[in-house]
Amino acid sequence: MESKEMKLGTLYTLSAYLLWGFLTIYWKLLDHVNPMETLAHRIVWSFIFMIALLLTLKQFWSFLATCQSLLRNPKNLLAIAAASVLISTNWFLFIWAVANGYVLQASLGYYINPLMSIFLGIVVLREQVTMRQGFAFLLCIVSVLYLTISSGVFPWVSLALATSFAIYGLLKKKINISATHGLTVETMLVTPIAAGYLFLLPAQAFTLSPAISGTNLLLVGAGIATAIPLLLFASGARAIPLSMVGILQFITPTMMLFLGVFVYHEPFSMENFIAFLFIWFALILYLSSVYHHPAKKRAKT
């Protein structure tokens, strides 16, 4: 039974990371749409999909109980409100990066993300850091400085993606809430803003006539494309060791790297290669610290 659960957990988690990697292609298909409009549709349709899912799974009343619990705890409500703003910012940055030819910077950002989480753990949670983890974070700093000095361009997209998602993970760690309820609350809090933006937007890519078009289907499908990988990850990560989650999480940025170089033909200079080498070596140190200190690590929600 345990072996079967492990296999299913691996399959679910692998599927989640593969789908997150393919989202690069999904957003590229919408690069003719204003990124803010794409984000607004992603938020609204994610919320609608999650409500439909909760009703299907007969979890709607438990979701309302979760909302009541949050209202009674202003600290948790503030934390999840901040998390909803951060994940919306992260979504926008990724959509914008893909649409504007910054897939490689986005890839670098998601490679940096676990190292940024280590930094936040040290600074905010006062967690003990191993020598390998400390050196891994220093290599991350070196790679960013090298890329900035050698190319003359500060990789702000990479750092903004890594920082927003790392802080989002930190906030989620402080709130005991399921993945389905969490995503529903987060999208619910920002849906009025997103819907208001779409209502006031003078010209939209989403059209009522014809109602069925490639762009319309992609914008509506953004909700499903957002929710499915997250739910797969939530189901899979609980059933497999953290060390395996640590390895699988690099599937997504690796897919993005290959898509950026070989499909979208973004320039990949020697400076880029050296910076990525620093990051890859840092990640090897990070993964080795997970293997050698499994008890000190827990999967991020």
PDB file of C-alpha atoms in Angstrom:
ATOM      1  CA  MET A   1       0.000   0.000   0.000  1.00  0.00           C
ATOM      2  CA  GLU A   2       2.807   2.392   0.916  1.00  0.00           C
ATOM      3  CA  SER A   3       4.583   1.660  -2.378  1.00  0.00           C
ATOM      4  CA  LYS A   4       1.383   2.362  -4.325  1.00  0.00           C
ATOM      5  CA  GLU A   5       0.859   5.628  -2.439  1.00  0.00           C
ATOM      6  CA  MET A   6       4.476   6.586  -3.146  1.00  0.00           C
ATOM      7  CA  LYS A   7       4.052   5.901  -6.865  1.00  0.00           C
ATOM      8  CA  LEU A   8       0.830   7.910  -7.025  1.00  0.00           C
ATOM      9  CA  GLY A   9       2.428  10.739  -5.058  1.00  0.00           C
ATOM     10  CA  THR A  10       5.382  10.811  -7.440  1.00  0.00           C
ATOM     11  CA  LEU A  11       3.050  10.786 -10.453  1.00  0.00           C
ATOM     12  CA  TYR A  12       0.913  13.630  -9.091  1.00  0.00           C
ATOM     13  CA  THR A  13       3.913  15.768  -8.140  1.00  0.00           C
ATOM     14  CA  LEU A  14       5.699  15.103 -11.436  1.00  0.00           C
ATOM     15  CA  SER A  15       2.508  15.988 -13.335  1.00  0.00           C
ATOM     16  CA  ALA A  16       2.207  19.248 -11.394  1.00  0.00           C
ATOM     17  CA  TYR A  17       5.748  20.368 -12.239  1.00  0.00           C
ATOM     18  CA  LEU A  18       5.359  19.340 -15.896  1.00  0.00           C
ATOM     19  CA  LEU A  19       2.125  21.327 -16.171  1.00  0.00           C
ATOM     20  CA  TRP A  20       3.767  24.353 -14.549  1.00  0.00           C
ATOM     21  CA  GLY A  21       6.536  24.065 -17.141  1.00  0.00           C
ATOM     22  CA  PHE A  22       4.008  23.899 -19.992  1.00  0.00           C
ATOM     23  CA  LEU A  23       2.296  27.026 -18.654  1.00  0.00           C
ATOM     24  CA  THR A  24       5.126  28.918 -20.355  1.00  0.00           C
ATOM     25  CA  ILE A  25       3.681  27.814 -23.707  1.00  0.00           C
ATOM     26  CA  TYR A  26       0.151  28.621 -22.515  1.00  0.00           C
ATOM     27  CA  TRP A  27       0.999  32.232 -21.641  1.00  0.00           C
ATOM     28  CA  LYS A  28       3.022  32.598 -24.843  1.00  0.00           C
ATOM     29  CA  LEU A  29      -0.165  31.830 -26.777  1.00  0.00           C
ATOM     30  CA  LEU A  30      -1.692  34.850 -25.026  1.00  0.00           C
ATOM     31  CA  ASP A  31       1.226  37.231 -25.621  1.00  0.00           C
ATOM     32  CA  HIS A  32      -1.028  39.369 -27.852  1.00  0.00           C
ATOM     33  CA  VAL A  33      -3.204  40.137 -24.810  1.00  0.00           C
ATOM     34  CA  ASN A  34      -2.317  42.840 -22.286  1.00  0.00           C
ATOM     35  CA  PRO A  35      -0.678  40.983 -19.330  1.00  0.00           C
ATOM     36  CA  MET A  36      -2.926  42.803 -16.855  1.00  0.00           C
ATOM     37  CA  GLU A  37      -6.018  41.606 -18.721  1.00  0.00           C
ATOM     38  CA  THR A  38      -4.644  38.051 -18.787  1.00  0.00           C
ATOM     39  CA  LEU A  39      -3.974  38.246 -15.041  1.00  0.00           C
ATOM     40  CA  ALA A  40      -7.469  39.561 -14.328  1.00  0.00           C
ATOM     41  CA  HIS A  41      -9.041  36.701 -16.270  1.00  0.00           C
ATOM     42  CA  ARG A  42      -6.731  34.213 -14.558  1.00  0.00           C
ATOM     43  CA  ILE A  43      -7.888  35.423 -11.131  1.00  0.00           C
ATOM     44  CA  VAL A  44     -11.604  35.571 -11.943  1.00  0.00           C
ATOM     45  CA  TRP A  45     -11.802  32.205 -13.716  1.00  0.00           C
ATOM     46  CA  SER A  46      -9.617  30.534 -11.067  1.00  0.00           C
ATOM     47  CA  PHE A  47     -12.089  31.677  -8.411  1.00  0.00           C
ATOM     48  CA  ILE A  48     -15.089  30.464 -10.448  1.00  0.00           C
ATOM     49  CA  PHE A  49     -13.404  27.102 -11.092  1.00  0.00           C
ATOM     50  CA  MET A  50     -12.507  26.659  -7.418  1.00  0.00           C
ATOM     51  CA  ILE A  51     -16.081  27.406  -6.285  1.00  0.00           C
ATOM     52  CA  ALA A  52     -17.384  24.859  -8.817  1.00  0.00           C
ATOM     53  CA  LEU A  53     -14.804  22.332  -7.589  1.00  0.00           C
ATOM     54  CA  LEU A  54     -15.730  22.874  -3.937  1.00  0.00           C
ATOM     55  CA  LEU A  55     -19.408  22.337  -4.777  1.00  0.00           C
ATOM     56  CA  THR A  56     -18.562  19.182  -6.737  1.00  0.00           C
ATOM     57  CA  LEU A  57     -16.434  17.798  -3.895  1.00  0.00           C
ATOM     58  CA  LYS A  58     -19.100  18.836  -1.343  1.00  0.00           C
ATOM     59  CA  GLN A  59     -16.558  21.013   0.465  1.00  0.00           C
ATOM     60  CA  PHE A  60     -18.374  24.330   0.104  1.00  0.00           C
ATOM     61  CA  TRP A  61     -19.729  24.379   3.671  1.00  0.00           C
ATOM     62  CA  SER A  62     -16.319  23.514   5.100  1.00  0.00           C
ATOM     63  CA  PHE A  63     -14.910  26.346   2.961  1.00  0.00           C
ATOM     64  CA  LEU A  64     -17.410  28.754   4.537  1.00  0.00           C
ATOM     65  CA  ALA A  65     -16.287  27.495   7.950  1.00  0.00           C
ATOM     66  CA  THR A  66     -12.697  28.272   6.957  1.00  0.00           C
ATOM     67  CA  CYS A  67     -13.746  31.807   5.957  1.00  0.00           C
ATOM     68  CA  GLN A  68     -15.498  32.299   9.322  1.00  0.00           C
ATOM     69  CA  SER A  69     -12.383  31.082  11.112  1.00  0.00           C
ATOM     70  CA  LEU A  70     -10.264  33.607   9.182  1.00  0.00           C
ATOM     71  CA  LEU A  71     -12.680  36.432  10.066  1.00  0.00           C
ATOM     72  CA  ARG A  72     -12.259  35.552  13.743  1.00  0.00           C
ATOM     73  CA  ASN A  73      -8.476  35.680  13.389  1.00  0.00           C
ATOM     74  CA  PRO A  74      -7.413  39.070  11.953  1.00  0.00           C
ATOM     75  CA  LYS A  75      -3.742  38.068  11.941  1.00  0.00           C
ATOM     76  CA  ASN A  76      -4.369  35.055   9.682  1.00  0.00           C
ATOM     77  CA  LEU A  77      -6.781  37.073   7.527  1.00  0.00           C
ATOM     78  CA  LEU A  78      -4.140  39.760   7.021  1.00  0.00           C
ATOM     79  CA  ALA A  79      -1.543  37.100   6.205  1.00  0.00           C
ATOM     80  CA  ILE A  80      -3.697  35.406   3.562  1.00  0.00           C
ATOM     81  CA  ALA A  81      -4.670  38.808   2.111  1.00  0.00           C
ATOM     82  CA  ALA A  82      -0.968  39.613   1.765  1.00  0.00           C
ATOM     83  CA  ALA A  83      -0.418  36.145   0.256  1.00  0.00           C
ATOM     84  CA  SER A  84      -3.143  36.775  -2.332  1.00  0.00           C
ATOM     85  CA  VAL A  85      -1.467  40.046  -3.374  1.00  0.00           C
ATOM     86  CA  LEU A  86       1.929  38.353  -3.594  1.00  0.00           C
ATOM     87  CA  ILE A  87       0.739  35.376  -5.661  1.00  0.00           C
ATOM     88  CA  SER A  88      -1.157  37.760  -7.973  1.00  0.00           C
ATOM     89  CA  THR A  89       2.043  39.789  -8.378  1.00  0.00           C
ATOM     90  CA  ASN A  90       3.989  36.600  -9.088  1.00  0.00           C
ATOM     91  CA  TRP A  91       1.426  35.511 -11.674  1.00  0.00           C
ATOM     92  CA  PHE A  92       1.568  38.917 -13.381  1.00  0.00           C
ATOM     93  CA  LEU A  93       5.368  38.957 -13.470  1.00  0.00           C
ATOM     94  CA  PHE A  94       5.492  35.495 -15.024  1.00  0.00           C
ATOM     95  CA  ILE A  95       2.834  36.314 -17.631  1.00  0.00           C
ATOM     96  CA  TRP A  96       4.617  39.593 -18.448  1.00  0.00           C
ATOM     97  CA  ALA A  97       8.036  37.897 -18.630  1.00  0.00           C
ATOM     98  CA  VAL A  98       6.830  35.222 -21.065  1.00  0.00           C
ATOM     99  CA  ALA A  99       5.003  37.759 -23.255  1.00  0.00           C
ATOM    100  CA  ASN A 100       8.035  40.070 -23.420  1.00  0.00           C
ATOM    101  CA  GLY A 101      10.792  37.530 -24.093  1.00  0.00           C
ATOM    102  CA  TYR A 102      12.157  37.057 -20.575  1.00  0.00           C
ATOM    103  CA  VAL A 103      11.604  33.293 -20.267  1.00  0.00           C
ATOM    104  CA  LEU A 104      15.279  32.735 -19.349  1.00  0.00           C
ATOM    105  CA  GLN A 105      15.074  35.318 -16.553  1.00  0.00           C
ATOM    106  CA  ALA A 106      11.883  33.642 -15.317  1.00  0.00           C
ATOM    107  CA  SER A 107      13.668  30.282 -15.371  1.00  0.00           C
ATOM    108  CA  LEU A 108      16.551  31.734 -13.345  1.00  0.00           C
ATOM    109  CA  GLY A 109      14.018  33.145 -10.867  1.00  0.00           C
ATOM    110  CA  TYR A 110      12.492  29.745 -10.149  1.00  0.00           C
ATOM    111  CA  TYR A 111      15.956  28.211  -9.778  1.00  0.00           C
ATOM    112  CA  ILE A 112      16.751  30.944  -7.222  1.00  0.00           C
ATOM    113  CA  ASN A 113      13.451  30.511  -5.349  1.00  0.00           C
ATOM    114  CA  PRO A 114      14.469  27.670  -2.946  1.00  0.00           C
ATOM    115  CA  LEU A 115      17.659  29.556  -2.098  1.00  0.00           C
ATOM    116  CA  MET A 116      15.603  32.663  -1.365  1.00  0.00           C
ATOM    117  CA  SER A 117      13.429  30.526   0.915  1.00  0.00           C
ATOM    118  CA  ILE A 118      16.563  29.506   2.832  1.00  0.00           C
ATOM    119  CA  PHE A 119      17.428  33.197   3.284  1.00  0.00           C
ATOM    120  CA  LEU A 120      13.939  34.031   4.585  1.00  0.00           C
ATOM    121  CA  GLY A 121      14.080  31.045   6.924  1.00  0.00           C
ATOM    122  CA  ILE A 122      17.296  32.396   8.413  1.00  0.00           C
ATOM    123  CA  VAL A 123      16.224  36.040   8.677  1.00  0.00           C
ATOM    124  CA  VAL A 124      12.526  35.717   9.572  1.00  0.00           C
ATOM    125  CA  LEU A 125      12.156  32.311  11.242  1.00  0.00           C
ATOM    126  CA  ARG A 126      15.637  32.271  12.812  1.00  0.00           C
ATOM    127  CA  GLU A 127      16.248  28.798  11.400  1.00  0.00           C
ATOM    128  CA  GLN A 128      19.666  27.228  11.725  1.00  0.00           C
ATOM    129  CA  VAL A 129      21.598  27.207   8.466  1.00  0.00           C
ATOM    130  CA  THR A 130      24.085  24.527   7.495  1.00  0.00           C
ATOM    131  CA  MET A 131      27.400  25.402   5.907  1.00  0.00           C
ATOM    132  CA  ARG A 132      26.193  23.982   2.581  1.00  0.00           C
ATOM    133  CA  GLN A 133      23.035  26.086   2.666  1.00  0.00           C
ATOM    134  CA  GLY A 134      24.983  29.229   3.524  1.00  0.00           C
ATOM    135  CA  PHE A 135      27.459  28.619   0.722  1.00  0.00           C
ATOM    136  CA  ALA A 136      24.594  27.880  -1.691  1.00  0.00           C
ATOM    137  CA  PHE A 137      23.016  31.241  -0.913  1.00  0.00           C
ATOM    138  CA  LEU A 138      26.371  33.018  -1.369  1.00  0.00           C
ATOM    139  CA  LEU A 139      26.715  31.387  -4.800  1.00  0.00           C
ATOM    140  CA  CYS A 140      23.254  32.699  -5.637  1.00  0.00           C
ATOM    141  CA  ILE A 141      24.412  36.237  -4.790  1.00  0.00           C
ATOM    142  CA  VAL A 142      27.571  35.746  -6.855  1.00  0.00           C
ATOM    143  CA  SER A 143      25.562  34.602  -9.890  1.00  0.00           C
ATOM    144  CA  VAL A 144      23.287  37.666  -9.729  1.00  0.00           C
ATOM    145  CA  LEU A 145      26.232  40.051  -9.292  1.00  0.00           C
ATOM    146  CA  TYR A 146      28.150  38.378 -12.132  1.00  0.00           C
ATOM    147  CA  LEU A 147      25.165  38.584 -14.480  1.00  0.00           C
ATOM    148  CA  THR A 148      24.596  42.231 -13.577  1.00  0.00           C
ATOM    149  CA  ILE A 149      28.237  43.289 -14.017  1.00  0.00           C
ATOM    150  CA  SER A 150      29.013  41.212 -17.116  1.00  0.00           C
ATOM    151  CA  SER A 151      25.848  41.995 -19.070  1.00  0.00           C
ATOM    152  CA  GLY A 152      25.090  45.398 -17.583  1.00  0.00           C
ATOM    153  CA  VAL A 153      21.492  44.303 -16.896  1.00  0.00           C
ATOM    154  CA  PHE A 154      20.173  43.662 -13.400  1.00  0.00           C
ATOM    155  CA  PRO A 155      18.049  40.450 -13.459  1.00  0.00           C
ATOM    156  CA  TRP A 156      15.113  42.114 -11.702  1.00  0.00           C
ATOM    157  CA  VAL A 157      12.563  39.728 -13.219  1.00  0.00           C
ATOM    158  CA  SER A 158      14.373  36.722 -11.727  1.00  0.00           C
ATOM    159  CA  LEU A 159      14.684  38.277  -8.278  1.00  0.00           C
ATOM    160  CA  ALA A 160      11.129  39.634  -8.248  1.00  0.00           C
ATOM    161  CA  LEU A 161       9.697  36.202  -9.148  1.00  0.00           C
ATOM    162  CA  ALA A 162      11.888  34.401  -6.603  1.00  0.00           C
ATOM    163  CA  THR A 163      11.229  36.907  -3.808  1.00  0.00           C
ATOM    164  CA  SER A 164       7.462  37.184  -4.301  1.00  0.00           C
ATOM    165  CA  PHE A 165       7.016  33.396  -4.365  1.00  0.00           C
ATOM    166  CA  ALA A 166       9.371  32.821  -1.411  1.00  0.00           C
ATOM    167  CA  ILE A 167       7.525  35.368   0.760  1.00  0.00           C
ATOM    168  CA  TYR A 168       4.219  33.864  -0.402  1.00  0.00           C
ATOM    169  CA  GLY A 169       5.447  30.447   0.769  1.00  0.00           C
ATOM    170  CA  LEU A 170       6.534  31.932   4.093  1.00  0.00           C
ATOM    171  CA  LEU A 171       3.091  33.451   4.692  1.00  0.00           C
ATOM    172  CA  LYS A 172       1.332  30.224   3.702  1.00  0.00           C
ATOM    173  CA  LYS A 173       3.508  28.332   6.157  1.00  0.00           C
ATOM    174  CA  LYS A 174       2.047  30.422   8.965  1.00  0.00           C
ATOM    175  CA  ILE A 175      -1.577  29.669   8.015  1.00  0.00           C
ATOM    176  CA  ASN A 176      -3.016  26.186   8.568  1.00  0.00           C
ATOM    177  CA  ILE A 177      -5.348  25.945   5.576  1.00  0.00           C
ATOM    178  CA  SER A 178      -5.834  23.331   2.854  1.00  0.00           C
ATOM    179  CA  ALA A 179      -4.643  23.926  -0.709  1.00  0.00           C
ATOM    180  CA  THR A 180      -8.186  24.032  -2.129  1.00  0.00           C
ATOM    181  CA  HIS A 181      -9.498  26.416   0.510  1.00  0.00           C
ATOM    182  CA  GLY A 182      -6.330  28.498   0.357  1.00  0.00           C
ATOM    183  CA  LEU A 183      -6.464  29.078  -3.405  1.00  0.00           C
ATOM    184  CA  THR A 184     -10.204  29.825  -3.231  1.00  0.00           C
ATOM    185  CA  VAL A 185      -9.747  32.432  -0.491  1.00  0.00           C
ATOM    186  CA  GLU A 186      -6.749  34.008  -2.222  1.00  0.00           C
ATOM    187  CA  THR A 187      -8.550  34.388  -5.541  1.00  0.00           C
ATOM    188  CA  MET A 188     -11.775  35.478  -3.797  1.00  0.00           C
ATOM    189  CA  LEU A 189      -9.982  38.387  -2.105  1.00  0.00           C
ATOM    190  CA  VAL A 190      -8.590  39.794  -5.369  1.00  0.00           C
ATOM    191  CA  THR A 191     -11.476  38.841  -7.695  1.00  0.00           C
ATOM    192  CA  PRO A 192     -13.416  42.106  -7.041  1.00  0.00           C
ATOM    193  CA  ILE A 193     -10.339  44.104  -8.115  1.00  0.00           C
ATOM    194  CA  ALA A 194      -9.775  41.902 -11.177  1.00  0.00           C
ATOM    195  CA  ALA A 195     -13.457  41.980 -12.168  1.00  0.00           C
ATOM    196  CA  GLY A 196     -13.580  45.762 -11.684  1.00  0.00           C
ATOM    197  CA  TYR A 197     -10.525  46.148 -13.906  1.00  0.00           C
ATOM    198  CA  LEU A 198     -12.134  44.075 -16.662  1.00  0.00           C
ATOM    199  CA  PHE A 199     -15.408  45.990 -16.348  1.00  0.00           C
ATOM    200  CA  LEU A 200     -13.646  49.362 -16.728  1.00  0.00           C
ATOM    201  CA  LEU A 201     -11.234  48.195 -19.449  1.00  0.00           C
ATOM    202  CA  PRO A 202     -12.303  50.037 -22.635  1.00  0.00           C
ATOM    203  CA  ALA A 203     -10.974  47.515 -25.153  1.00  0.00           C
ATOM    204  CA  GLN A 204     -10.601  43.831 -24.338  1.00  0.00           C
ATOM    205  CA  ALA A 205      -9.157  40.776 -26.063  1.00  0.00           C
ATOM    206  CA  PHE A 206     -12.065  38.801 -24.571  1.00  0.00           C
ATOM    207  CA  THR A 207     -15.065  39.276 -26.869  1.00  0.00           C
ATOM    208  CA  LEU A 208     -18.765  38.439 -26.544  1.00  0.00           C
ATOM    209  CA  SER A 209     -19.119  38.134 -30.305  1.00  0.00           C
ATOM    210  CA  PRO A 210     -17.924  35.666 -31.306  1.00  0.00           C
ATOM    211  CA  ALA A 211     -18.171  34.118 -27.854  1.00  0.00           C
ATOM    212  CA  ILE A 212     -16.161  31.068 -28.857  1.00  0.00           C
ATOM    213  CA  SER A 213     -12.698  32.020 -30.051  1.00  0.00           C
ATOM    214  CA  GLY A 214      -9.167  30.794 -29.389  1.00  0.00           C
ATOM    215  CA  THR A 215      -8.371  33.794 -27.178  1.00  0.00           C
ATOM    216  CA  ASN A 216     -11.617  33.484 -25.198  1.00  0.00           C
ATOM    217  CA  LEU A 217     -11.047  29.779 -24.562  1.00  0.00           C
ATOM    218  CA  LEU A 218      -7.474  30.403 -23.420  1.00  0.00           C
ATOM    219  CA  LEU A 219      -8.518  33.210 -21.049  1.00  0.00           C
ATOM    220  CA  VAL A 220     -11.348  31.144 -19.545  1.00  0.00           C
ATOM    221  CA  GLY A 221      -9.081  28.081 -19.370  1.00  0.00           C
ATOM    222  CA  ALA A 222      -6.524  30.083 -17.373  1.00  0.00           C
ATOM    223  CA  GLY A 223      -8.512  29.249 -14.238  1.00  0.00           C
ATOM    224  CA  ILE A 224      -8.246  25.513 -14.828  1.00  0.00           C
ATOM    225  CA  ALA A 225      -4.582  25.831 -15.873  1.00  0.00           C
ATOM    226  CA  THR A 226      -3.892  27.589 -12.570  1.00  0.00           C
ATOM    227  CA  ALA A 227      -5.791  25.284 -10.237  1.00  0.00           C
ATOM    228  CA  ILE A 228      -5.051  21.789 -11.585  1.00  0.00           C
ATOM    229  CA  PRO A 229      -1.229  21.788 -11.058  1.00  0.00           C
ATOM    230  CA  LEU A 230      -1.632  23.205  -7.559  1.00  0.00           C
ATOM    231  CA  LEU A 231      -4.148  20.529  -6.584  1.00  0.00           C
ATOM    232  CA  LEU A 232      -1.958  17.782  -8.069  1.00  0.00           C
ATOM    233  CA  PHE A 233       1.019  19.098  -6.111  1.00  0.00           C
ATOM    234  CA  ALA A 234      -0.981  19.298  -2.881  1.00  0.00           C
ATOM    235  CA  SER A 235      -2.054  15.662  -3.312  1.00  0.00           C
ATOM    236  CA  GLY A 236       1.351  14.355  -4.353  1.00  0.00           C
ATOM    237  CA  ALA A 237       3.755  16.210  -2.070  1.00  0.00           C
ATOM    238  CA  ARG A 238       2.162  14.723   1.068  1.00  0.00           C
ATOM    239  CA  ALA A 239       2.896  11.167  -0.108  1.00  0.00           C
ATOM    240  CA  ILE A 240       6.576  11.414  -1.093  1.00  0.00           C
ATOM    241  CA  PRO A 241       9.787  12.357   0.758  1.00  0.00           C
ATOM    242  CA  LEU A 242      10.813  16.016   0.800  1.00  0.00           C
ATOM    243  CA  SER A 243      14.088  15.121  -0.923  1.00  0.00           C
ATOM    244  CA  MET A 244      12.118  13.873  -3.943  1.00  0.00           C
ATOM    245  CA  VAL A 245      10.002  17.044  -3.954  1.00  0.00           C
ATOM    246  CA  GLY A 246      13.271  18.991  -3.869  1.00  0.00           C
ATOM    247  CA  ILE A 247      14.556  17.228  -6.973  1.00  0.00           C
ATOM    248  CA  LEU A 248      11.286  17.340  -8.923  1.00  0.00           C
ATOM    249  CA  GLN A 249      10.785  21.075  -8.348  1.00  0.00           C
ATOM    250  CA  PHE A 250      13.623  21.865 -10.761  1.00  0.00           C
ATOM    251  CA  ILE A 251      11.771  20.232 -13.663  1.00  0.00           C
ATOM    252  CA  THR A 252       9.761  23.436 -14.199  1.00  0.00           C
ATOM    253  CA  PRO A 253      12.624  25.970 -14.523  1.00  0.00           C
ATOM    254  CA  THR A 254      14.605  23.459 -16.617  1.00  0.00           C
ATOM    255  CA  MET A 255      11.686  23.159 -19.037  1.00  0.00           C
ATOM    256  CA  MET A 256      11.475  26.950 -19.128  1.00  0.00           C
ATOM    257  CA  LEU A 257      15.210  27.180 -19.834  1.00  0.00           C
ATOM    258  CA  PHE A 258      14.974  24.794 -22.790  1.00  0.00           C
ATOM    259  CA  LEU A 259      11.835  26.497 -24.105  1.00  0.00           C
ATOM    260  CA  GLY A 260      13.503  29.910 -23.880  1.00  0.00           C
ATOM    261  CA  VAL A 261      16.643  28.804 -25.714  1.00  0.00           C
ATOM    262  CA  PHE A 262      15.418  26.237 -28.248  1.00  0.00           C
ATOM    263  CA  VAL A 263      11.780  27.190 -28.905  1.00  0.00           C
ATOM    264  CA  TYR A 264      11.630  30.962 -28.401  1.00  0.00           C
ATOM    265  CA  HIS A 265      15.293  31.546 -29.358  1.00  0.00           C
ATOM    266  CA  GLU A 266      16.127  33.970 -26.576  1.00  0.00           C
ATOM    267  CA  PRO A 267      19.843  34.898 -26.522  1.00  0.00           C
ATOM    268  CA  PHE A 268      21.829  32.632 -24.191  1.00  0.00           C
ATOM    269  CA  SER A 269      25.280  34.179 -23.868  1.00  0.00           C
ATOM    270  CA  MET A 270      28.381  32.826 -22.159  1.00  0.00           C
ATOM    271  CA  GLU A 271      27.563  35.196 -19.279  1.00  0.00           C
ATOM    272  CA  ASN A 272      24.138  33.546 -18.945  1.00  0.00           C
ATOM    273  CA  PHE A 273      25.743  30.100 -19.016  1.00  0.00           C
ATOM    274  CA  ILE A 274      28.255  30.967 -16.270  1.00  0.00           C
ATOM    275  CA  ALA A 275      25.525  32.527 -14.091  1.00  0.00           C
ATOM    276  CA  PHE A 276      23.373  29.403 -14.494  1.00  0.00           C
ATOM    277  CA  LEU A 277      26.404  27.240 -13.623  1.00  0.00           C
ATOM    278  CA  PHE A 278      26.730  29.116 -10.317  1.00  0.00           C
ATOM    279  CA  ILE A 279      23.026  28.529  -9.641  1.00  0.00           C
ATOM    280  CA  TRP A 280      23.140  24.850 -10.618  1.00  0.00           C
ATOM    281  CA  PHE A 281      26.097  24.248  -8.287  1.00  0.00           C
ATOM    282  CA  ALA A 282      24.254  26.112  -5.523  1.00  0.00           C
ATOM    283  CA  LEU A 283      21.232  23.869  -6.069  1.00  0.00           C
ATOM    284  CA  ILE A 284      23.394  20.747  -5.810  1.00  0.00           C
ATOM    285  CA  LEU A 285      24.539  21.996  -2.403  1.00  0.00           C
ATOM    286  CA  TYR A 286      20.922  22.784  -1.476  1.00  0.00           C
ATOM    287  CA  LEU A 287      19.707  19.297  -2.425  1.00  0.00           C
ATOM    288  CA  SER A 288      22.590  17.645  -0.571  1.00  0.00           C
ATOM    289  CA  SER A 289      21.602  19.582   2.563  1.00  0.00           C
ATOM    290  CA  VAL A 290      18.016  18.299   2.179  1.00  0.00           C
ATOM    291  CA  TYR A 291      19.261  14.703   1.930  1.00  0.00           C
ATOM    292  CA  HIS A 292      21.563  15.007   4.912  1.00  0.00           C
ATOM    293  CA  HIS A 293      19.093  16.910   7.103  1.00  0.00           C
ATOM    294  CA  PRO A 294      15.643  15.589   6.198  1.00  0.00           C
ATOM    295  CA  ALA A 295      14.247  16.078   9.672  1.00  0.00           C
ATOM    296  CA  LYS A 296      14.952  19.796   9.595  1.00  0.00           C
ATOM    297  CA  LYS A 297      13.082  20.335   6.357  1.00  0.00           C
ATOM    298  CA  ARG A 298       9.399  20.321   5.560  1.00  0.00           C
ATOM    299  CA  ALA A 299       7.629  20.722   2.277  1.00  0.00           C
ATOM    300  CA  LYS A 300       6.421  24.204   1.502  1.00  0.00           C
ATOM    301  CA  THR A 301       2.691  24.608   1.218  1.00  0.00           C
TER     302      THR A 301
END
